[in-house]
Backbone as ProteinMPNN parsed JSONL, in Angstrom:
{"seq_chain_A": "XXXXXXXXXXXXXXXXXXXXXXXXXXXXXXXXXXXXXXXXXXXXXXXXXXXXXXXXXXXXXXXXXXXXXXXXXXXXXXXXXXXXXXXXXXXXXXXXXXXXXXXXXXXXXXXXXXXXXXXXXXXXXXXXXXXXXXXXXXXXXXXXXXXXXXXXXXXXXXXXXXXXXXXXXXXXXXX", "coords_chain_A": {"N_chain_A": [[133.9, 137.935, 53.517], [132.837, 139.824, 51.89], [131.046, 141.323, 53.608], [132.972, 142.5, 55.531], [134.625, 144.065, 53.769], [132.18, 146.235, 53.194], [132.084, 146.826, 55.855], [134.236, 148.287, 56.209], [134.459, 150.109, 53.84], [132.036, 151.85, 54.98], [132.603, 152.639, 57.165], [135.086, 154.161, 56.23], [133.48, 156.058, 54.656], [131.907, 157.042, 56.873], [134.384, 158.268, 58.355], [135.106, 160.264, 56.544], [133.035, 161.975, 56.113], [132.714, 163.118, 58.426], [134.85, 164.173, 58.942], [134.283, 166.327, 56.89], [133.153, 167.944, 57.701], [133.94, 168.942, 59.812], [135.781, 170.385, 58.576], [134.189, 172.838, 57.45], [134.001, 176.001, 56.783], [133.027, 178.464, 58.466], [130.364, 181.13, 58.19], [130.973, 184.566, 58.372], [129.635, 187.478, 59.835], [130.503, 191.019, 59.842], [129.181, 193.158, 61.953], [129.344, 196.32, 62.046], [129.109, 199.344, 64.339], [128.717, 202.697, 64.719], [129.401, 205.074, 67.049], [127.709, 203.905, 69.458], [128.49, 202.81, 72.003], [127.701, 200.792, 74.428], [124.662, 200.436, 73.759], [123.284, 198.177, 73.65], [120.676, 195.622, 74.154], [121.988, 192.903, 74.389], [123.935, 193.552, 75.692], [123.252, 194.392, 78.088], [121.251, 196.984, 78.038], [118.706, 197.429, 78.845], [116.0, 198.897, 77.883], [116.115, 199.226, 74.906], [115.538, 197.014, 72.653], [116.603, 194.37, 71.312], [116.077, 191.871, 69.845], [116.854, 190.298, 67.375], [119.611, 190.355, 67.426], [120.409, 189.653, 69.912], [119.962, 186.848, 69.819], [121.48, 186.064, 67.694], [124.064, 186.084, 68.967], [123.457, 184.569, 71.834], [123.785, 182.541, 69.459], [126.779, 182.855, 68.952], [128.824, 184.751, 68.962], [130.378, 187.063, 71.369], [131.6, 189.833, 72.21], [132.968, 191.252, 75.585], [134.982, 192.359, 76.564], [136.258, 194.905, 74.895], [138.333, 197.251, 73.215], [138.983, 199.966, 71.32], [141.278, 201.507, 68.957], [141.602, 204.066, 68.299], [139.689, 207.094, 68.858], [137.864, 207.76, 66.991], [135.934, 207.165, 63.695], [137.365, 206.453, 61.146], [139.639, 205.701, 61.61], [140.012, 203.968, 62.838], [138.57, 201.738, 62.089], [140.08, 201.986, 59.705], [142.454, 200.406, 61.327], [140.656, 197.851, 62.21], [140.422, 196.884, 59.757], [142.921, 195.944, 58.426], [144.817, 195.37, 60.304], [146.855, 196.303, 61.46], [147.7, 198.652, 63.468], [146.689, 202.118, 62.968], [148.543, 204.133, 63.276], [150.967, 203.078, 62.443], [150.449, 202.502, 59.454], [150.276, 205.447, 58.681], [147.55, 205.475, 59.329], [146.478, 207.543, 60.941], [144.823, 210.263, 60.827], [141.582, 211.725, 60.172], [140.087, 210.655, 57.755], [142.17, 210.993, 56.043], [145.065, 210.611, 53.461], [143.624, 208.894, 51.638], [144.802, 208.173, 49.193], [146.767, 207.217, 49.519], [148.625, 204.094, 48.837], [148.747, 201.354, 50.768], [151.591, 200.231, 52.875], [154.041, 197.698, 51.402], [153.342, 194.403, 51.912], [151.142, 194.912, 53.972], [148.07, 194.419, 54.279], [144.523, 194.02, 53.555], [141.842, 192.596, 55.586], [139.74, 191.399, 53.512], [141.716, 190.517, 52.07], [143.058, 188.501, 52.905], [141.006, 186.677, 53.466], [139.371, 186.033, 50.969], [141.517, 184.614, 49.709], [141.342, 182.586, 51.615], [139.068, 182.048, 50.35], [136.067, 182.73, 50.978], [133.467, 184.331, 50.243], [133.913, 188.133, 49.849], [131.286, 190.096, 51.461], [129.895, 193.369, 51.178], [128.08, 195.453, 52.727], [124.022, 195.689, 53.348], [120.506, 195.753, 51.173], [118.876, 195.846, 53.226], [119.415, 197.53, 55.497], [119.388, 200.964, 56.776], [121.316, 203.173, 54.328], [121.887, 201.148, 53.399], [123.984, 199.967, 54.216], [126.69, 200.384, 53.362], [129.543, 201.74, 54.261], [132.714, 202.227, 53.688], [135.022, 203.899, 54.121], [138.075, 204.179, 54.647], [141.187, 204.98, 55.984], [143.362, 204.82, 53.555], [144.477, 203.878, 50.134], [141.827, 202.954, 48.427], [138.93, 200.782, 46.934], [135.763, 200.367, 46.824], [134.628, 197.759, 45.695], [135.995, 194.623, 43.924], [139.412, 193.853, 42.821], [142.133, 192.72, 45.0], [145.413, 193.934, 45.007], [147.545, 196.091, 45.795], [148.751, 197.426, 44.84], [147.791, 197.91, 41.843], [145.04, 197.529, 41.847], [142.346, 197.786, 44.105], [139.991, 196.925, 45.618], [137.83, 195.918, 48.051], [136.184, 194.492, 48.284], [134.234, 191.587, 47.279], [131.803, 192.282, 46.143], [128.136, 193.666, 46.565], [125.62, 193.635, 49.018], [123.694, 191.559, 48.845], [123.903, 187.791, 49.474], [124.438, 184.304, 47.779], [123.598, 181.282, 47.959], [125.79, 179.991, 46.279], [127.96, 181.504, 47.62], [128.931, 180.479, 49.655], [131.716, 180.045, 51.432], [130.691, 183.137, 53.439], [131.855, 186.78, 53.943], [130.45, 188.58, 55.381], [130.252, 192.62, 56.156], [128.648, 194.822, 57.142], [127.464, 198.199, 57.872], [126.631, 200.08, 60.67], [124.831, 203.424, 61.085]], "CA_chain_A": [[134.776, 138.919, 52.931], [131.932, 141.034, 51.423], [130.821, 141.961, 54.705], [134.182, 143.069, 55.764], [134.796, 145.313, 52.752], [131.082, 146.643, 52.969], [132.092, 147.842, 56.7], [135.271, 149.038, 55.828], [133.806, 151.211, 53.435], [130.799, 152.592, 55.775], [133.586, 153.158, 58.26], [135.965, 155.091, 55.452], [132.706, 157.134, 54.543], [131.893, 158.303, 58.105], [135.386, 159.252, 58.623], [135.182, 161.128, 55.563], [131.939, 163.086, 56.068], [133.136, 163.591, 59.95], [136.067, 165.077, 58.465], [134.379, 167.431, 55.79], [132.246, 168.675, 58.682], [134.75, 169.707, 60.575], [136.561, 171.467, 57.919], [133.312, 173.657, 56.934], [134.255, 177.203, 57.168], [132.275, 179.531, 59.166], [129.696, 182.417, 57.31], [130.996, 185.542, 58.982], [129.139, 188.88, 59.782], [130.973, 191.541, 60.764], [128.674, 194.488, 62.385], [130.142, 197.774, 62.696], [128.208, 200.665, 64.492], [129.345, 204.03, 65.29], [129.027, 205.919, 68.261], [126.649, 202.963, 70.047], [128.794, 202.357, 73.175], [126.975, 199.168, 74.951], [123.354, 200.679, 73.589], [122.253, 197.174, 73.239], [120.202, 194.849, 75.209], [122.801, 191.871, 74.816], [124.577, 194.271, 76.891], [122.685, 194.926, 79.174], [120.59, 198.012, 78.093], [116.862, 196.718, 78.629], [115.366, 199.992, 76.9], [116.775, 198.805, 74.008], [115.554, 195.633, 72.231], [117.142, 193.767, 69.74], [115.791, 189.965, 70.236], [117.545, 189.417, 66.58], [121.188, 190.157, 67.759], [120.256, 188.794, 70.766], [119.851, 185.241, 69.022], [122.747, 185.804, 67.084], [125.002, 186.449, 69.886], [123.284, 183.475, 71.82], [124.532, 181.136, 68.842], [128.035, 183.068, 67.866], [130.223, 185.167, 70.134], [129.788, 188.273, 71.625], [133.105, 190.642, 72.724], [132.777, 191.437, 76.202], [136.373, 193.602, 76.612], [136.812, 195.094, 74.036], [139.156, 198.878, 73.101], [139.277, 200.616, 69.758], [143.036, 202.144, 68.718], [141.248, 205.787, 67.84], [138.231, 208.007, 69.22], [137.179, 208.206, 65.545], [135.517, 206.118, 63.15], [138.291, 206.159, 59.827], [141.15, 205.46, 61.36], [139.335, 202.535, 63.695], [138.1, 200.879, 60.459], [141.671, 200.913, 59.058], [143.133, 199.211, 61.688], [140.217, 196.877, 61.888], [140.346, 196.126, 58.038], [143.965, 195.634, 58.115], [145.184, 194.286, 61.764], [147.471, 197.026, 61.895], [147.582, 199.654, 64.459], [146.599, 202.973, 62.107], [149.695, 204.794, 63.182], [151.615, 202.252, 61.741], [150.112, 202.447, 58.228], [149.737, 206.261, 58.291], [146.282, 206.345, 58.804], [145.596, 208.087, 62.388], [144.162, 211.368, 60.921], [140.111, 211.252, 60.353], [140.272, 210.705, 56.397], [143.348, 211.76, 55.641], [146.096, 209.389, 52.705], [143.076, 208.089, 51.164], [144.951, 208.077, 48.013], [147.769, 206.443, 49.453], [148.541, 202.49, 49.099], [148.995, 200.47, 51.742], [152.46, 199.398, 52.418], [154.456, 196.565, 51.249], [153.342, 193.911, 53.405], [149.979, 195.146, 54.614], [146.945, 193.867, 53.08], [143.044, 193.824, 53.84], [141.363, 191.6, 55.96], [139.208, 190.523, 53.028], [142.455, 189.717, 50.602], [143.582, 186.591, 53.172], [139.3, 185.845, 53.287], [139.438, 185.669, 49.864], [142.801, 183.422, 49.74], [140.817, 180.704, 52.245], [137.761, 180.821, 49.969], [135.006, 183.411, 50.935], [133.149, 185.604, 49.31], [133.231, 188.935, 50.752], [130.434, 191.266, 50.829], [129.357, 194.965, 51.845], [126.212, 195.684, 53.054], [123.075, 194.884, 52.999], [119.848, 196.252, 51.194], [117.707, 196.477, 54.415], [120.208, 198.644, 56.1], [120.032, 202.38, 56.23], [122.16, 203.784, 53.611], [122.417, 200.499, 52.686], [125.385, 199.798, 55.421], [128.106, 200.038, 52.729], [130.411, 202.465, 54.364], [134.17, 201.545, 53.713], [135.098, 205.082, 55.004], [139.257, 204.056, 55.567], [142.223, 206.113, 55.05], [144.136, 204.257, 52.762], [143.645, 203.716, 49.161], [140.775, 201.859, 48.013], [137.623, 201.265, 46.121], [134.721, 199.227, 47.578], [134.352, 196.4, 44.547], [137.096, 194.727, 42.861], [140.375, 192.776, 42.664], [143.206, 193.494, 45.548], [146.853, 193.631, 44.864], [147.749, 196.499, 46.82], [149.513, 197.975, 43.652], [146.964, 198.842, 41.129], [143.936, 197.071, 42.066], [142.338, 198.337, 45.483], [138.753, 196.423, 45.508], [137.656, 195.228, 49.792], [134.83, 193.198, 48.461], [133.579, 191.251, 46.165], [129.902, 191.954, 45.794], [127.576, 194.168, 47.348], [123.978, 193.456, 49.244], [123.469, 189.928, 49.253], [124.385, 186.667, 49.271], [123.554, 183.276, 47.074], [123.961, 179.607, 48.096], [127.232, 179.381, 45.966], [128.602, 182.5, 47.988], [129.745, 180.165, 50.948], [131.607, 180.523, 53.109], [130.795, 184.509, 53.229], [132.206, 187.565, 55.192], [130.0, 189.912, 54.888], [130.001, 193.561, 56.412], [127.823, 195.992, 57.146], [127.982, 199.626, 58.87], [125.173, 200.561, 61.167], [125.263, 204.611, 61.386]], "C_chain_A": [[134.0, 140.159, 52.495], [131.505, 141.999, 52.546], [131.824, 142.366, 55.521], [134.363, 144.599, 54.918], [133.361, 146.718, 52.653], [131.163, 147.551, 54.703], [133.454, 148.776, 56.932], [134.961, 150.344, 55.176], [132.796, 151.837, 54.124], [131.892, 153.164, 56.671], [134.277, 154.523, 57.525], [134.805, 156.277, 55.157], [132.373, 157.967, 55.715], [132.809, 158.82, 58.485], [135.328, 160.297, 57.222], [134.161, 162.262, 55.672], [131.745, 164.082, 57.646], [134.001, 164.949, 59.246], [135.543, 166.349, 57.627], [133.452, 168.281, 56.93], [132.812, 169.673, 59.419], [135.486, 170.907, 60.012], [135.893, 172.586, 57.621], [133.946, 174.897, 57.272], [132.928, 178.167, 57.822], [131.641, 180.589, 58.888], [130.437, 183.489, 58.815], [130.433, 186.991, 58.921], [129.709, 189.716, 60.744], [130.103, 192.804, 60.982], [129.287, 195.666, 62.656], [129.221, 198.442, 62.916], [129.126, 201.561, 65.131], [129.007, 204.886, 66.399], [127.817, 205.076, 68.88], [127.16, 203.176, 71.75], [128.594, 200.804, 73.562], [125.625, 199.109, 74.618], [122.846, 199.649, 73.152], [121.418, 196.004, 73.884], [120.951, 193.326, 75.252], [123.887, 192.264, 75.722], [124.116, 194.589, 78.577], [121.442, 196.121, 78.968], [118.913, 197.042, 77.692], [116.057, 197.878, 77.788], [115.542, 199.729, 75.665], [116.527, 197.044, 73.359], [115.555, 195.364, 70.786], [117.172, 191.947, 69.493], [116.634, 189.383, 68.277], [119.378, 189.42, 66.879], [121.198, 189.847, 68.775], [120.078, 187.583, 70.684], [120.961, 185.263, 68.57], [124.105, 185.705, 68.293], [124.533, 184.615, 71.256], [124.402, 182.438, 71.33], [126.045, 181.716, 68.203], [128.369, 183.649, 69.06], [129.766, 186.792, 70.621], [131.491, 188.737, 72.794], [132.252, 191.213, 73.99], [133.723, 192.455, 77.145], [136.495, 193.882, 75.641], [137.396, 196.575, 73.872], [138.989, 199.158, 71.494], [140.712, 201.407, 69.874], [142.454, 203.503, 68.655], [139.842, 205.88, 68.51], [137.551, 207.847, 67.774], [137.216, 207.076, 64.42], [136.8, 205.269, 62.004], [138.96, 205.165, 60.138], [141.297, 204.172, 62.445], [139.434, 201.783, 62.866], [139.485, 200.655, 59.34], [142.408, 200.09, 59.61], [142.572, 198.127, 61.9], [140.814, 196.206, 60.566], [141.958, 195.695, 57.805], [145.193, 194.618, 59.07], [146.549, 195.064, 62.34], [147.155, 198.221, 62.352], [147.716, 201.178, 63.484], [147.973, 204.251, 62.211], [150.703, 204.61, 62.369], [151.859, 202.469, 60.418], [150.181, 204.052, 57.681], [148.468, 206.717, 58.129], [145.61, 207.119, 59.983], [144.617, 209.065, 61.643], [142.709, 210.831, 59.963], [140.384, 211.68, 58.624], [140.88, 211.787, 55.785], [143.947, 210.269, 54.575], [144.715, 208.198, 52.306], [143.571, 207.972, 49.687], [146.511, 207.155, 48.061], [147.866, 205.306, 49.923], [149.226, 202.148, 50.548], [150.507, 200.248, 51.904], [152.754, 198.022, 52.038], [154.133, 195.49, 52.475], [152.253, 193.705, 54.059], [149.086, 194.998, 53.648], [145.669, 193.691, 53.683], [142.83, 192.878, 54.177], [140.751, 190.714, 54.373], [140.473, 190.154, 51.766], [142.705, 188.241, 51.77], [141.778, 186.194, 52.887], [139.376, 185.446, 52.026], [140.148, 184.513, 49.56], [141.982, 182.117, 50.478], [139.58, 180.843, 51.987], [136.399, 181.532, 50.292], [134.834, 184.256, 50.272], [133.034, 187.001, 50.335], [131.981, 190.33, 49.863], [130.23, 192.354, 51.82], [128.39, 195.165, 51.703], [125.04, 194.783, 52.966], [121.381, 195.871, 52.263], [118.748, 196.547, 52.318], [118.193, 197.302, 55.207], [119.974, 199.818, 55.42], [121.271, 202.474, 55.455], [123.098, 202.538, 52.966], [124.016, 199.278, 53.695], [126.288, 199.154, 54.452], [129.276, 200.962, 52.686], [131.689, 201.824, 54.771], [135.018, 202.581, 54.221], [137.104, 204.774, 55.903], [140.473, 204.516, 55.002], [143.724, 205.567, 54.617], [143.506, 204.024, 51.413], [142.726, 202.608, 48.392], [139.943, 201.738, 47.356], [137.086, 199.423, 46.886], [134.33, 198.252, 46.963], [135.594, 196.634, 43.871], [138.115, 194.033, 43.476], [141.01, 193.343, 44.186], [144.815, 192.715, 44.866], [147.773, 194.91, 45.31], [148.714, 197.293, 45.819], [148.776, 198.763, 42.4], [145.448, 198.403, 41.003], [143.273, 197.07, 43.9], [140.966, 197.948, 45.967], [139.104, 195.579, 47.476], [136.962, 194.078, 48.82], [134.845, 192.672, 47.555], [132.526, 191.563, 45.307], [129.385, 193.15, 46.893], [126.212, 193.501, 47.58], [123.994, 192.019, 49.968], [124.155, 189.018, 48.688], [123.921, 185.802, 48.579], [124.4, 182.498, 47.534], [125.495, 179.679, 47.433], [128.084, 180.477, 46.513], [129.229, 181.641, 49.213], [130.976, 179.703, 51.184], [131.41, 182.337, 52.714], [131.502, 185.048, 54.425], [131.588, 188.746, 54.493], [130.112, 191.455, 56.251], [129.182, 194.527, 56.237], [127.267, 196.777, 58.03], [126.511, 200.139, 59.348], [125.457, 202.005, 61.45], [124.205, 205.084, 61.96]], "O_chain_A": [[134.402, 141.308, 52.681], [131.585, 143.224, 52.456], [131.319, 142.693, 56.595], [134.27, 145.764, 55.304], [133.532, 147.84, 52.175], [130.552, 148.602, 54.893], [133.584, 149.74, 57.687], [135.118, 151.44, 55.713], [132.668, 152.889, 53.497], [131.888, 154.389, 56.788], [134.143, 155.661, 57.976], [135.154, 157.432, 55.404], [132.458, 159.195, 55.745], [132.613, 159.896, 59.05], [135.81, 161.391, 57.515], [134.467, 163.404, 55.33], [131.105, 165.092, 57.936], [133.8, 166.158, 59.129], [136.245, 167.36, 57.625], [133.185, 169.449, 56.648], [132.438, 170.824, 59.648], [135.759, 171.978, 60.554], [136.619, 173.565, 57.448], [134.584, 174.782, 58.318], [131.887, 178.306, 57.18], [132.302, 181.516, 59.356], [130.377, 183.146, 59.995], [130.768, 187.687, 57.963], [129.657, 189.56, 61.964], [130.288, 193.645, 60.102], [129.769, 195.818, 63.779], [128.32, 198.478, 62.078], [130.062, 201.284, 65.881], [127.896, 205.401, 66.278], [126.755, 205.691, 68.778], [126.391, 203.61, 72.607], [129.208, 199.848, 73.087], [125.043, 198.071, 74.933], [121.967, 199.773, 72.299], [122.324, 195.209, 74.135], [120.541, 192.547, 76.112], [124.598, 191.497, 76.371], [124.586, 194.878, 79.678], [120.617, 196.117, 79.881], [118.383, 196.406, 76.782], [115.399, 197.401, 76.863], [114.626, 200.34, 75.115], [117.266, 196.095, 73.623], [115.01, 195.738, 69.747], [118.027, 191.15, 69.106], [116.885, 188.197, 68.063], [120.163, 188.54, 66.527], [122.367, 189.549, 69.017], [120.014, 187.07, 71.801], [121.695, 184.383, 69.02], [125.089, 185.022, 68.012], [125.372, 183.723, 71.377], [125.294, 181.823, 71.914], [126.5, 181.214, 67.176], [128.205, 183.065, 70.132], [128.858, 187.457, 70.122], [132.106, 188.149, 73.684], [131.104, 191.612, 73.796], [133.364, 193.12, 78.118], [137.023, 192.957, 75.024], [136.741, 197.312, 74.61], [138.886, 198.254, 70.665], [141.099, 201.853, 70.954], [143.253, 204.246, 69.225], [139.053, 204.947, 68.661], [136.322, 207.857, 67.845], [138.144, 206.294, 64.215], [137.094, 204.075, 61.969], [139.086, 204.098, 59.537], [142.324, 203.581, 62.781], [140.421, 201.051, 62.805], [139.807, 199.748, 58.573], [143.007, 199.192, 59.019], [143.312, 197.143, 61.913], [141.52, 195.201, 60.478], [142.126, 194.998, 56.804], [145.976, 193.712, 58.785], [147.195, 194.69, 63.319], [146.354, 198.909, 61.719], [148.883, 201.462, 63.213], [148.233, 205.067, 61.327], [151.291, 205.466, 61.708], [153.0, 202.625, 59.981], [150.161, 204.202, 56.459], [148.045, 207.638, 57.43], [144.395, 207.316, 60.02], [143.441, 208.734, 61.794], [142.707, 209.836, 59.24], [140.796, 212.788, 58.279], [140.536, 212.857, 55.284], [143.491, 209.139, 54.751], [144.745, 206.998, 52.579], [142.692, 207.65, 48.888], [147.149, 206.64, 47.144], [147.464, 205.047, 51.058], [150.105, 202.756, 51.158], [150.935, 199.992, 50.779], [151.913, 197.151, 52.259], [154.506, 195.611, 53.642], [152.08, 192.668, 54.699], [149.193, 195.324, 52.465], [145.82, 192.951, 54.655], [143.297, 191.929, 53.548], [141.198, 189.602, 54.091], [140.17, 189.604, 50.707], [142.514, 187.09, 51.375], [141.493, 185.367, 52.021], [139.471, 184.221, 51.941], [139.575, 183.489, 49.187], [141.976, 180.962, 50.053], [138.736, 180.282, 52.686], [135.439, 180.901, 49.85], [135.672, 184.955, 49.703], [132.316, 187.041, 51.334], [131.828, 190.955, 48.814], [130.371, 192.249, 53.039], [127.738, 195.103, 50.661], [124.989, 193.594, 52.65], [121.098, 196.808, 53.01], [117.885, 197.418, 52.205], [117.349, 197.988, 55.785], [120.12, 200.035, 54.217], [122.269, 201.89, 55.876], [124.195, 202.551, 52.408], [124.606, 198.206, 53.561], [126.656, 197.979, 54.455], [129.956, 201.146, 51.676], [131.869, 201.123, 55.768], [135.937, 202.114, 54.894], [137.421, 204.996, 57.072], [140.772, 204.475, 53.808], [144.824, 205.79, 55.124], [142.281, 203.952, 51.316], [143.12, 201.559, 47.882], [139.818, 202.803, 46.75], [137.516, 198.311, 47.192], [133.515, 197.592, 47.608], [136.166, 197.636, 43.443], [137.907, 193.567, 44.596], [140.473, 194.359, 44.628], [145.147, 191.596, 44.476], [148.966, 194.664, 45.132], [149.613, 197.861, 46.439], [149.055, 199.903, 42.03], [144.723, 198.889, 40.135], [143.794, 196.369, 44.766], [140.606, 198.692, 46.879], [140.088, 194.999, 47.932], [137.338, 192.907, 48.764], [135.539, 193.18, 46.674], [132.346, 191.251, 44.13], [130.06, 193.5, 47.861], [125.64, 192.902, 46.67], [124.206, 191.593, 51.103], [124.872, 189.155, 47.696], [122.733, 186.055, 48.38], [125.613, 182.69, 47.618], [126.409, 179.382, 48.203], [129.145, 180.539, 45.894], [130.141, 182.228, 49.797], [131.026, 178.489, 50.989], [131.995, 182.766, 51.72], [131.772, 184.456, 55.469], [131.917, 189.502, 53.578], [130.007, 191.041, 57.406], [129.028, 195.061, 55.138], [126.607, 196.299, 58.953], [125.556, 200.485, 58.651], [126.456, 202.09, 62.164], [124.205, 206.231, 62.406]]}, "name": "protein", "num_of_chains": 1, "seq": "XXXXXXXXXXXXXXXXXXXXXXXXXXXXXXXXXXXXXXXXXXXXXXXXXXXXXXXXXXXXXXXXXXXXXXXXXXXXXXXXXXXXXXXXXXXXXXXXXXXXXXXXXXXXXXXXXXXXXXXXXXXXXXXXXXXXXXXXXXXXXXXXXXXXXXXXXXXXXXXXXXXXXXXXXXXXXXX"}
């Protein structure tokens, strides 16, 4: 009987630690650069070496079609950050209605991140200028709560990360 219950339980624990494995959430980095094109050697450009995003891309994903909604950086970066098409929202023109909220409805990538549990962050100190340009034409501020009403915060945190920051989504703007 002991030895029954003793593999019952070993059994119930590896389904359990299977299971929490699976559920782990995913650290995300999102890179933005401006005016690059394909200038990178996971592209193809051999003049060009970048053997650390060439590892990363390796072990994570790498867009191989991809379009932008606008010629211009703003009003790209709002419909990134939001998932709506910047016409939509009012934000085509190149930082223009940065004082005006979002509509009802529409909400920042990092408020659902937040909701399932990451921390998000902007930038990083080894980046030029820091790579904490939020640069999107709607109203906002780069630290701080969201509620899309009187609290207008993307991130959480700037720079870096710590062990109890996981799962993260961090960003940061290569110019």
């Amino acid at each position: 009987m002991n030895r029954k219950i003793k593999v019952t339980t070993a059994a119930a624990f590896i389904g359990m630690t299977t299971a929490a494995q699976i559920q782990q959430k995913p650290n995300i980095l999102w890179i933005m650069a401006e005016d690059m094109g394909q200038d990178l050697e996971c592209y193809g450009m051999k003049a060009v070496r970048t053997p650390n995003l060439n590892r990363m891309v390796e072990e994570g994903v790498i867009y191989r079609a991809a379009c932008c909604t606008a010629p211009i950086s703003s009003p790209s970066r709002s419909a990134m950050m939001t998932g709506v098409h910047q016409t939509v929202i009012n934000a085509h023109n190149h930082r223009s209605n940065r004082d005006v909220p979002l509509g009802d409805g529409v909400k920042p990538i990092t408020y659902y991140l937040r909701e399932a549990g990451y921390t998000c962050i902007l930038g990083n100190s080894n980046v030029m200028n820091k790579g904490r340009k939020t640069d999107c034409n709607f109203k906002h501020t780069p630290l701080g709560e969201w509620n899309g009403k009187n609290k207008f915060g993307l991130f959480d945190k700037y720079d870096e990360f710590t062990p109890e920051d996981q799962p993260f989504f961090a960003q940061v703007q290569l110019v």
